[in-house]
Amino acid sequence: MKLHTQISIALVAGALAGLASNYFGIGWLQSTLVAIEPIGTAWIDLITMVVVPLVVASLVVGTASLGDMTKLGRLGGKTVAFYLVTTAIAVTIGLVLSNVIVPGGRIDPATLESLRNAYMDESAQQVQTAQAQDTGIVDMLLGMIPRNPVAALTEMRMLPIIIFSIFLGAAVSVLPEDTGGSTVISFFDGINEASMKMVHWIMKLAPYAVFALIAAVVAQFGLEVLQSLLVYCAVVIGGLVLHLLITYTSALKFLAKVDLSEWFKRIREVPLIAFSTSSSNATLPVTMETAEEELGVSRESSSFVLPLGATINMDGTALYQAVATMFIAQVLVGQLALTAQIGIVLTATLASIGAAGVPSAGIIILVIVLTQALPAGVDPAAGIALIFGVDRILDMCRTALNVTGDLTAVSVIAVSENETLTVDAPRKPSEARSAA
Ligand code: ASP
């Protein structure tokens, strides 16, 4: 049986087991499913273990083999532009849906009160964490330059790691023959190949991890809270699906010109893993492996576009932040004016760049968007408490979209660099003739 089939079966089986234990209140099953969660956590740790060596090695080799440094600038410009534009579209979709459906207007006061009582403490903690992390834009930019690259590596700070690896790769590429540049490249090439091998091995264990992770989440999940926030969840998930159907499929069809069904078939493991782990970072090795081995993207493009994407491209997170902010505003202070909503496009786009690719990063960063959008004096914690109960489930969905966005970007950018993908749409005879 193919791996993605095994993963899909594990996902459905885990969800059903969790649901049954929760719905029928089967205590022993619920505690067993919660008890096996460490199997999933161990797997996440295992795959995360590969992230740093893989990103460093592939970026050093990728940058060094670009040959021409102007290509690096072009690739960087295209990547950042694609990420910013798609994120802004995602936020706009979230805002339009929230204006049309008004999820915050459809919730009764008793439900609000019980949500607030249940989640106020956790919510206040999130706000504290966010305030401790919020160092301002200048410090955030300065933090991208790793004064000590080894510290950046040990703390797994992705942007500084990316910057250092690109610098190292660029320097290696201009070394004269006799100064050991090629030894450095073969060293990192070996590390890259070995990292990919580890990803292959670790992926074989993925179905067990997916079962454990999903079963534990669903078993612990309050079905009542899902019911009370059904419209809000439907707007977030509907927005994610629309973004996939409108933005990504158009980009893939018209810019990357790939065969859509083949493309989705080949990448399906990636959103499944992202959904189960709620982490773009933990999914990154699988995303890179899929781009190179399933889609035929070159190492230069994948090593450059994907690590950057896992860190700064979070369309799902940005869309969720737009809907969450609108929902909270509708409940606490009523509909927001157009200018405040334009502010949300800007802050949600920037805030999603600042969010790390780890579980629940989105809700912490939401504090920044809320503080900017809500009138002065409204406590963001009171808003976060309303949506905290369903955050995990929405985190899983937005992470799945985040990684699909990264793969869309890498496909579009690779094709724009004249790479031929293995999922290129069959050409019409006239196109094939003119290409020849
Ligand atoms: N978990 C998300 C990710 O890793 C970030 C978030 O929205 O919380 O992409």
Short mmCIF file of C-alpha atoms and ligand atoms in Angstrom, two decimals:
data_model
loop_
_atom_site.label_atom_id
_atom_site.label_comp_id
_atom_site.label_asym_id
_atom_site.label_seq_id
_atom_site.Cartn_x
_atom_site.Cartn_y
_atom_site.Cartn_z
CA MET A 1 0.00 0.00 0.00
CA LYS A 2 1.29 3.47 -0.91
CA LEU A 3 2.44 5.72 1.92
CA HIS A 4 -0.14 8.45 1.31
CA THR A 5 -2.92 5.85 1.43
CA GLN A 6 -1.57 4.58 4.74
CA ILE A 7 -1.41 8.13 6.08
CA SER A 8 -4.98 8.87 4.93
CA ILE A 9 -6.28 5.69 6.56
CA ALA A 10 -4.44 6.52 9.78
CA LEU A 11 -5.94 10.01 9.75
CA VAL A 12 -9.51 8.81 9.28
CA ALA A 13 -9.09 5.96 11.79
CA GLY A 14 -7.58 8.33 14.37
CA ALA A 15 -10.37 10.85 13.90
CA LEU A 16 -13.07 8.17 14.19
CA ALA A 17 -11.53 6.63 17.31
CA GLY A 18 -11.18 10.06 18.94
CA LEU A 19 -14.69 11.05 17.95
CA ALA A 20 -16.21 7.81 19.26
CA SER A 21 -14.43 8.14 22.61
CA ASN A 22 -15.54 11.74 22.94
CA TYR A 23 -19.10 11.45 21.66
CA PHE A 24 -20.02 8.30 23.59
CA GLY A 25 -17.95 9.32 26.63
CA ILE A 26 -15.88 6.08 26.63
CA GLY A 27 -13.42 6.96 29.39
CA TRP A 28 -10.87 4.16 28.91
CA LEU A 29 -10.62 4.77 25.16
CA GLN A 30 -10.25 8.51 25.67
CA SER A 31 -7.43 8.06 28.18
CA THR A 32 -5.70 5.47 25.97
CA LEU A 33 -5.81 7.81 22.96
CA VAL A 34 -4.49 10.70 25.03
CA ALA A 35 -1.78 8.40 26.43
CA ILE A 36 -0.45 7.49 22.95
CA GLU A 37 0.03 11.12 21.93
CA PRO A 38 3.79 10.96 22.78
CA ILE A 39 4.21 8.58 19.82
CA GLY A 40 3.14 11.46 17.61
CA THR A 41 5.25 13.98 19.49
CA ALA A 42 8.30 11.73 19.15
CA TRP A 43 7.77 11.60 15.40
CA ILE A 44 7.45 15.39 15.17
CA ASP A 45 10.74 15.68 17.09
CA LEU A 46 12.34 13.16 14.76
CA ILE A 47 11.39 14.96 11.55
CA THR A 48 12.17 18.38 13.08
CA MET A 49 15.65 16.99 13.82
CA VAL A 50 16.32 16.99 10.07
CA VAL A 51 15.20 20.60 9.48
CA VAL A 52 18.42 22.43 10.39
CA PRO A 53 20.91 20.14 8.57
CA LEU A 54 18.66 19.92 5.53
CA VAL A 55 18.02 23.65 5.23
CA VAL A 56 21.65 24.63 5.78
CA ALA A 57 23.10 21.98 3.46
CA SER A 58 20.61 22.46 0.65
CA LEU A 59 20.86 26.25 0.81
CA VAL A 60 24.65 26.27 0.80
CA VAL A 61 24.79 23.86 -2.14
CA GLY A 62 21.83 25.54 -3.87
CA THR A 63 23.31 29.04 -3.61
CA ALA A 64 26.79 27.88 -4.56
CA SER A 65 25.50 26.16 -7.68
CA LEU A 66 23.46 29.18 -8.82
CA GLY A 67 26.68 30.39 -10.35
CA ASP A 68 25.33 33.81 -11.05
CA MET A 69 24.46 35.90 -8.01
CA THR A 70 22.00 38.07 -9.94
CA LYS A 71 19.84 34.97 -10.18
CA LEU A 72 19.76 34.90 -6.38
CA GLY A 73 18.38 38.44 -6.27
CA ARG A 74 15.83 37.63 -8.97
CA LEU A 75 14.72 34.46 -7.19
CA GLY A 76 14.48 36.34 -3.88
CA GLY A 77 12.45 39.17 -5.40
CA LYS A 78 10.01 36.79 -7.10
CA THR A 79 9.62 34.66 -3.98
CA VAL A 80 8.88 37.54 -1.64
CA ALA A 81 6.55 39.20 -4.18
CA PHE A 82 4.59 35.98 -4.72
CA TYR A 83 4.30 35.40 -0.99
CA LEU A 84 3.13 38.95 -0.22
CA VAL A 85 0.56 39.07 -3.02
CA THR A 86 -1.00 35.68 -2.22
CA THR A 87 -1.10 36.50 1.50
CA ALA A 88 -2.85 39.81 0.83
CA ILE A 89 -5.41 37.97 -1.36
CA ALA A 90 -5.95 35.44 1.46
CA VAL A 91 -6.63 38.21 3.98
CA THR A 92 -9.03 39.89 1.56
CA ILE A 93 -10.97 36.64 1.08
CA GLY A 94 -11.24 36.33 4.87
CA LEU A 95 -12.51 39.90 5.20
CA VAL A 96 -15.07 39.62 2.40
CA LEU A 97 -16.51 36.40 3.85
CA SER A 98 -16.67 37.91 7.34
CA ASN A 99 -18.54 40.97 6.02
CA VAL A 100 -21.02 38.88 4.06
CA ILE A 101 -21.68 36.13 6.62
CA VAL A 102 -21.10 38.17 9.84
CA PRO A 103 -20.15 35.16 12.00
CA GLY A 104 -19.98 37.34 15.16
CA GLY A 105 -23.60 38.38 14.78
CA ARG A 106 -24.86 34.82 15.06
CA ILE A 107 -23.89 33.83 18.55
CA ASP A 108 -26.05 34.10 21.66
CA PRO A 109 -24.95 35.91 24.86
CA ALA A 110 -25.12 32.77 27.05
CA THR A 111 -22.66 30.94 24.75
CA LEU A 112 -20.34 33.96 24.81
CA GLU A 113 -20.40 34.03 28.58
CA SER A 114 -19.57 30.34 28.87
CA LEU A 115 -16.72 30.60 26.32
CA ARG A 116 -15.28 33.56 28.20
CA ASN A 117 -15.44 31.73 31.54
CA ALA A 118 -13.88 28.59 30.10
CA TYR A 119 -10.91 30.16 28.29
CA MET A 120 -10.14 33.51 29.92
CA ASP A 121 -7.06 32.25 31.83
CA GLU A 122 -5.41 30.57 28.80
CA SER A 123 -6.24 33.60 26.73
CA ALA A 124 -4.58 36.01 29.17
CA GLN A 125 -1.47 33.79 29.02
CA GLN A 126 -1.37 34.00 25.21
CA VAL A 127 -1.57 37.79 25.40
CA GLN A 128 1.32 37.86 27.88
CA THR A 129 3.43 35.62 25.63
CA ALA A 130 2.67 37.86 22.66
CA GLN A 131 3.57 41.00 24.54
CA ALA A 132 6.86 39.46 25.67
CA GLN A 133 7.68 38.50 22.06
CA ASP A 134 6.67 41.80 20.47
CA THR A 135 9.98 43.59 20.10
CA GLY A 136 9.00 46.00 17.34
CA ILE A 137 9.76 45.98 13.63
CA VAL A 138 13.33 47.36 13.82
CA ASP A 139 14.43 44.73 16.34
CA MET A 140 12.69 42.06 14.29
CA LEU A 141 14.69 43.08 11.20
CA LEU A 142 17.93 43.31 13.16
CA GLY A 143 17.23 39.85 14.60
CA MET A 144 17.40 38.43 11.08
CA ILE A 145 21.17 38.97 11.03
CA PRO A 146 22.76 36.20 13.10
CA ARG A 147 25.52 37.74 15.16
CA ASN A 148 26.34 34.19 16.19
CA PRO A 149 25.26 31.67 13.53
CA VAL A 150 25.83 28.73 15.86
CA ALA A 151 23.36 30.22 18.36
CA ALA A 152 20.85 30.71 15.55
CA LEU A 153 21.30 27.05 14.60
CA THR A 154 20.85 25.76 18.13
CA GLU A 155 17.79 27.95 18.69
CA MET A 156 16.39 26.99 15.28
CA ARG A 157 15.75 30.59 14.27
CA MET A 158 14.96 30.06 10.62
CA LEU A 159 15.45 33.49 9.03
CA PRO A 160 18.95 34.03 10.49
CA ILE A 161 19.85 30.47 9.49
CA ILE A 162 18.66 31.13 5.93
CA ILE A 163 20.64 34.38 5.72
CA PHE A 164 23.85 32.79 7.00
CA SER A 165 23.56 29.77 4.68
CA ILE A 166 23.00 31.97 1.62
CA PHE A 167 26.04 34.08 2.54
CA LEU A 168 28.16 30.98 3.05
CA GLY A 169 27.01 29.44 -0.25
CA ALA A 170 27.68 32.69 -2.13
CA ALA A 171 31.17 32.98 -0.63
CA VAL A 172 32.01 29.36 -1.43
CA SER A 173 30.93 29.82 -5.03
CA VAL A 174 33.50 32.56 -5.67
CA LEU A 175 36.46 30.78 -4.07
CA PRO A 176 39.31 29.92 -6.46
CA GLU A 177 39.74 26.22 -7.34
CA ASP A 178 42.65 25.53 -4.96
CA THR A 179 41.10 26.98 -1.76
CA GLY A 180 38.84 24.07 -0.92
CA GLY A 181 35.54 25.47 -2.16
CA SER A 182 34.65 22.24 -3.93
CA THR A 183 35.41 20.25 -0.76
CA VAL A 184 32.95 22.41 1.16
CA ILE A 185 30.33 21.88 -1.54
CA SER A 186 30.80 18.11 -1.57
CA PHE A 187 30.60 18.08 2.23
CA PHE A 188 27.27 19.91 2.26
CA ASP A 189 26.07 17.89 -0.71
CA GLY A 190 26.68 14.73 1.32
CA ILE A 191 24.83 16.19 4.33
CA ASN A 192 21.94 17.11 2.05
CA GLU A 193 21.70 13.61 0.55
CA ALA A 194 21.95 12.01 4.00
CA SER A 195 19.23 14.33 5.32
CA MET A 196 16.93 13.30 2.47
CA LYS A 197 17.63 9.66 3.30
CA MET A 198 16.63 10.32 6.92
CA VAL A 199 13.40 11.95 5.71
CA HIS A 200 12.62 8.78 3.70
CA TRP A 201 13.12 6.60 6.76
CA ILE A 202 11.21 8.84 9.12
CA MET A 203 8.30 9.08 6.68
CA LYS A 204 7.82 5.32 6.91
CA LEU A 205 6.71 5.87 10.51
CA ALA A 206 4.36 8.72 9.60
CA PRO A 207 1.09 6.69 9.61
CA TYR A 208 1.58 5.69 13.28
CA ALA A 209 2.32 9.27 14.25
CA VAL A 210 -0.64 10.63 12.32
CA PHE A 211 -2.98 8.18 14.04
CA ALA A 212 -1.65 9.07 17.50
CA LEU A 213 -1.73 12.83 16.90
CA ILE A 214 -5.20 12.99 15.39
CA ALA A 215 -6.79 10.52 17.82
CA ALA A 216 -5.43 12.44 20.83
CA VAL A 217 -6.56 15.83 19.53
CA VAL A 218 -10.06 14.67 18.65
CA ALA A 219 -10.45 12.69 21.90
CA GLN A 220 -9.67 15.79 23.96
CA PHE A 221 -11.63 18.15 21.79
CA GLY A 222 -14.83 19.63 23.19
CA LEU A 223 -17.53 18.91 20.65
CA GLU A 224 -19.83 21.43 22.36
CA VAL A 225 -17.36 24.23 21.76
CA LEU A 226 -17.20 23.27 18.10
CA GLN A 227 -21.00 23.44 17.94
CA SER A 228 -21.16 26.87 19.52
CA LEU A 229 -18.58 28.29 17.12
CA LEU A 230 -19.75 26.43 14.05
CA VAL A 231 -20.37 29.48 11.85
CA TYR A 232 -16.99 31.01 12.75
CA CYS A 233 -15.20 27.73 11.96
CA ALA A 234 -17.16 27.35 8.72
CA VAL A 235 -16.11 30.85 7.61
CA VAL A 236 -12.41 30.13 8.32
CA ILE A 237 -12.47 26.73 6.63
CA GLY A 238 -14.60 28.02 3.73
CA GLY A 239 -12.09 30.85 3.22
CA LEU A 240 -9.17 28.41 3.19
CA VAL A 241 -10.92 26.26 0.59
CA LEU A 242 -11.74 29.31 -1.56
CA HIS A 243 -8.13 30.49 -1.44
CA LEU A 244 -7.02 27.05 -2.55
CA LEU A 245 -9.58 26.89 -5.34
CA ILE A 246 -9.23 30.44 -6.60
CA THR A 247 -5.70 31.64 -5.90
CA TYR A 248 -3.59 28.50 -5.94
CA THR A 249 -5.31 26.66 -8.75
CA SER A 250 -5.20 29.80 -10.95
CA ALA A 251 -1.51 30.31 -10.20
CA LEU A 252 -0.78 26.65 -10.91
CA LYS A 253 -2.85 26.55 -14.07
CA PHE A 254 -1.95 29.89 -15.62
CA LEU A 255 1.52 30.66 -14.23
CA ALA A 256 3.06 27.24 -13.60
CA LYS A 257 0.96 25.60 -16.33
CA VAL A 258 0.91 22.24 -14.57
CA ASP A 259 -1.54 19.39 -14.85
CA LEU A 260 -3.65 20.22 -11.78
CA SER A 261 -4.92 16.77 -10.86
CA GLU A 262 -1.44 15.26 -11.22
CA TRP A 263 0.05 18.10 -9.14
CA PHE A 264 -2.40 17.61 -6.28
CA LYS A 265 -1.99 13.85 -6.45
CA ARG A 266 1.77 14.14 -6.09
CA ILE A 267 1.80 16.62 -3.21
CA ARG A 268 -1.01 15.14 -1.09
CA GLU A 269 1.27 13.73 1.59
CA VAL A 270 2.46 17.24 2.47
CA PRO A 271 -0.87 18.81 3.55
CA LEU A 272 -1.75 15.57 5.36
CA ILE A 273 1.44 15.80 7.43
CA ALA A 274 0.92 19.54 8.01
CA PHE A 275 -2.67 18.89 9.11
CA SER A 276 -1.55 16.22 11.58
CA THR A 277 1.42 18.12 13.03
CA SER A 278 0.10 21.73 12.86
CA SER A 279 3.61 22.81 12.00
CA SER A 280 5.02 24.12 8.71
CA ASN A 281 8.53 23.78 10.14
CA ALA A 282 8.14 20.11 11.02
CA THR A 283 6.63 19.52 7.58
CA LEU A 284 9.47 21.34 5.78
CA PRO A 285 11.66 18.26 5.11
CA VAL A 286 8.65 16.50 3.55
CA THR A 287 7.78 19.62 1.54
CA MET A 288 11.33 19.84 0.15
CA GLU A 289 11.51 16.15 -0.64
CA THR A 290 8.15 16.30 -2.44
CA ALA A 291 9.10 19.39 -4.46
CA GLU A 292 12.34 17.83 -5.67
CA GLU A 293 11.35 14.20 -6.08
CA GLU A 294 7.67 14.39 -6.99
CA LEU A 295 7.41 17.69 -8.84
CA GLY A 296 10.91 17.77 -10.32
CA VAL A 297 11.78 21.22 -8.95
CA SER A 298 15.53 21.93 -8.96
CA ARG A 299 17.43 21.96 -5.69
CA GLU A 300 18.32 25.64 -6.14
CA SER A 301 14.68 26.66 -6.32
CA SER A 302 13.41 24.31 -3.63
CA SER A 303 16.20 25.12 -1.17
CA PHE A 304 15.60 28.82 -1.58
CA VAL A 305 11.82 29.13 -1.88
CA LEU A 306 10.64 26.49 0.61
CA PRO A 307 12.55 27.29 3.84
CA LEU A 308 11.64 30.93 3.29
CA GLY A 309 8.04 29.88 2.68
CA ALA A 310 7.79 27.80 5.87
CA THR A 311 8.79 30.92 7.78
CA ILE A 312 7.23 33.85 5.99
CA ASN A 313 4.47 32.49 3.76
CA MET A 314 1.41 31.72 5.82
CA ASP A 315 -1.70 32.43 3.82
CA GLY A 316 -3.84 30.16 5.97
CA THR A 317 -2.66 31.89 9.14
CA ALA A 318 -3.25 35.36 7.66
CA LEU A 319 -6.75 34.46 6.44
CA TYR A 320 -7.58 33.02 9.85
CA GLN A 321 -6.35 36.19 11.54
CA ALA A 322 -8.61 38.32 9.36
CA VAL A 323 -11.70 36.21 10.14
CA ALA A 324 -10.85 35.93 13.85
CA THR A 325 -10.35 39.68 14.16
CA MET A 326 -13.62 40.43 12.38
CA PHE A 327 -15.48 37.84 14.47
CA ILE A 328 -14.11 39.19 17.73
CA ALA A 329 -14.83 42.79 16.69
CA GLN A 330 -18.38 41.90 15.65
CA VAL A 331 -19.00 40.33 19.06
CA LEU A 332 -17.27 42.96 21.22
CA VAL A 333 -17.68 46.28 19.41
CA GLY A 334 -19.76 45.74 16.26
CA GLN A 335 -18.81 45.89 12.58
CA LEU A 336 -15.43 47.51 11.79
CA ALA A 337 -15.10 50.49 9.44
CA LEU A 338 -13.46 50.04 6.03
CA THR A 339 -10.28 51.86 7.09
CA ALA A 340 -9.86 49.50 10.05
CA GLN A 341 -10.32 46.58 7.68
CA ILE A 342 -7.64 47.87 5.32
CA GLY A 343 -5.42 48.07 8.40
CA ILE A 344 -6.16 44.38 8.98
CA VAL A 345 -4.88 43.51 5.48
CA LEU A 346 -1.57 45.17 6.31
CA THR A 347 -1.10 43.92 9.85
CA ALA A 348 -2.34 40.37 9.17
CA THR A 349 0.00 40.08 6.17
CA LEU A 350 2.98 41.32 8.19
CA ALA A 351 2.00 39.41 11.34
CA SER A 352 1.78 36.14 9.40
CA ILE A 353 5.35 36.75 8.21
CA GLY A 354 6.42 37.13 11.83
CA ALA A 355 4.66 33.93 12.93
CA ALA A 356 6.91 30.91 13.34
CA GLY A 357 5.89 27.68 11.61
CA VAL A 358 4.96 25.97 14.86
CA PRO A 359 1.64 24.99 16.44
CA SER A 360 -0.48 27.88 17.79
CA ALA A 361 1.89 30.58 16.53
CA GLY A 362 -1.07 32.16 14.74
CA ILE A 363 -3.13 32.81 17.85
CA ILE A 364 -0.21 34.46 19.63
CA ILE A 365 0.44 36.75 16.69
CA LEU A 366 -3.30 37.47 16.52
CA VAL A 367 -2.82 39.66 19.58
CA ILE A 368 -0.90 42.16 17.41
CA VAL A 369 -3.66 42.30 14.78
CA LEU A 370 -6.36 42.62 17.45
CA THR A 371 -4.55 45.38 19.31
CA GLN A 372 -4.28 47.36 16.09
CA ALA A 373 -7.85 46.73 14.90
CA LEU A 374 -9.92 47.02 18.08
CA PRO A 375 -10.70 50.41 19.65
CA ALA A 376 -8.36 51.43 22.48
CA GLY A 377 -9.38 49.99 25.85
CA VAL A 378 -10.77 46.69 24.52
CA ASP A 379 -8.83 43.84 26.09
CA PRO A 380 -7.52 41.44 23.37
CA ALA A 381 -7.64 38.61 25.94
CA ALA A 382 -11.44 38.96 26.10
CA GLY A 383 -11.52 38.35 22.34
CA ILE A 384 -9.03 35.49 22.26
CA ALA A 385 -11.01 33.68 24.98
CA LEU A 386 -13.95 33.45 22.56
CA ILE A 387 -12.08 31.50 19.90
CA PHE A 388 -9.46 29.66 21.95
CA GLY A 389 -11.49 26.45 22.22
CA VAL A 390 -11.44 25.73 18.49
CA ASP A 391 -7.97 27.02 17.76
CA ARG A 392 -6.24 23.65 17.48
CA ILE A 393 -8.61 22.32 14.87
CA LEU A 394 -8.32 25.53 12.82
CA ASP A 395 -4.53 25.46 13.26
CA MET A 396 -4.47 22.06 11.57
CA CYS A 397 -6.48 23.37 8.62
CA ARG A 398 -4.53 26.61 8.16
CA THR A 399 -1.18 24.80 8.37
CA ALA A 400 -2.30 22.44 5.58
CA LEU A 401 -3.03 25.50 3.41
CA ASN A 402 0.24 27.20 4.40
CA VAL A 403 2.36 24.35 3.05
CA THR A 404 0.24 23.99 -0.08
CA GLY A 405 0.94 27.68 -0.69
CA ASP A 406 4.68 27.04 -0.40
CA LEU A 407 4.49 24.25 -2.97
CA THR A 408 2.40 26.44 -5.29
CA ALA A 409 5.03 29.18 -5.02
CA VAL A 410 7.94 26.86 -5.73
CA SER A 411 6.16 25.44 -8.78
CA VAL A 412 5.38 28.89 -10.19
CA ILE A 413 8.89 30.20 -9.52
CA ALA A 414 10.64 27.11 -10.90
CA VAL A 415 8.65 27.35 -14.13
CA SER A 416 9.37 31.08 -14.38
CA GLU A 417 13.06 30.13 -14.23
CA ASN A 418 12.51 27.85 -17.24
CA GLU A 419 12.60 24.62 -15.29
CA THR A 420 10.59 21.71 -16.65
CA LEU A 421 8.49 20.06 -13.97
CA THR A 422 7.38 16.45 -14.03
CA VAL A 423 3.77 17.65 -13.69
CA ASP A 424 3.71 20.03 -16.63
CA ALA A 425 0.34 20.05 -18.35
CA PRO A 426 0.36 18.18 -21.66
CA ARG A 427 0.92 20.84 -24.31
CA LYS A 428 -1.38 21.44 -27.23
CA PRO A 429 0.29 20.32 -30.49
CA SER A 430 0.58 23.98 -31.64
CA GLU A 431 2.43 24.95 -28.40
CA ALA A 432 4.75 21.98 -28.68
CA ARG A 433 5.61 22.93 -32.27
CA SER A 434 6.36 26.54 -31.42
CA ALA A 435 8.55 25.44 -28.46
CA ALA A 436 10.49 23.17 -30.79
N1 ASP B 1 0.80 26.27 12.83
C1 ASP B 1 0.95 27.18 11.73
C2 ASP B 1 2.11 26.74 10.87
O1 ASP B 1 3.01 26.09 11.32
C3 ASP B 1 1.11 28.60 12.18
C4 ASP B 1 -0.18 29.05 12.83
O2 ASP B 1 -1.06 29.52 12.11
O3 ASP B 1 -0.35 28.86 14.04
O4 ASP B 1 2.15 27.03 9.69
#
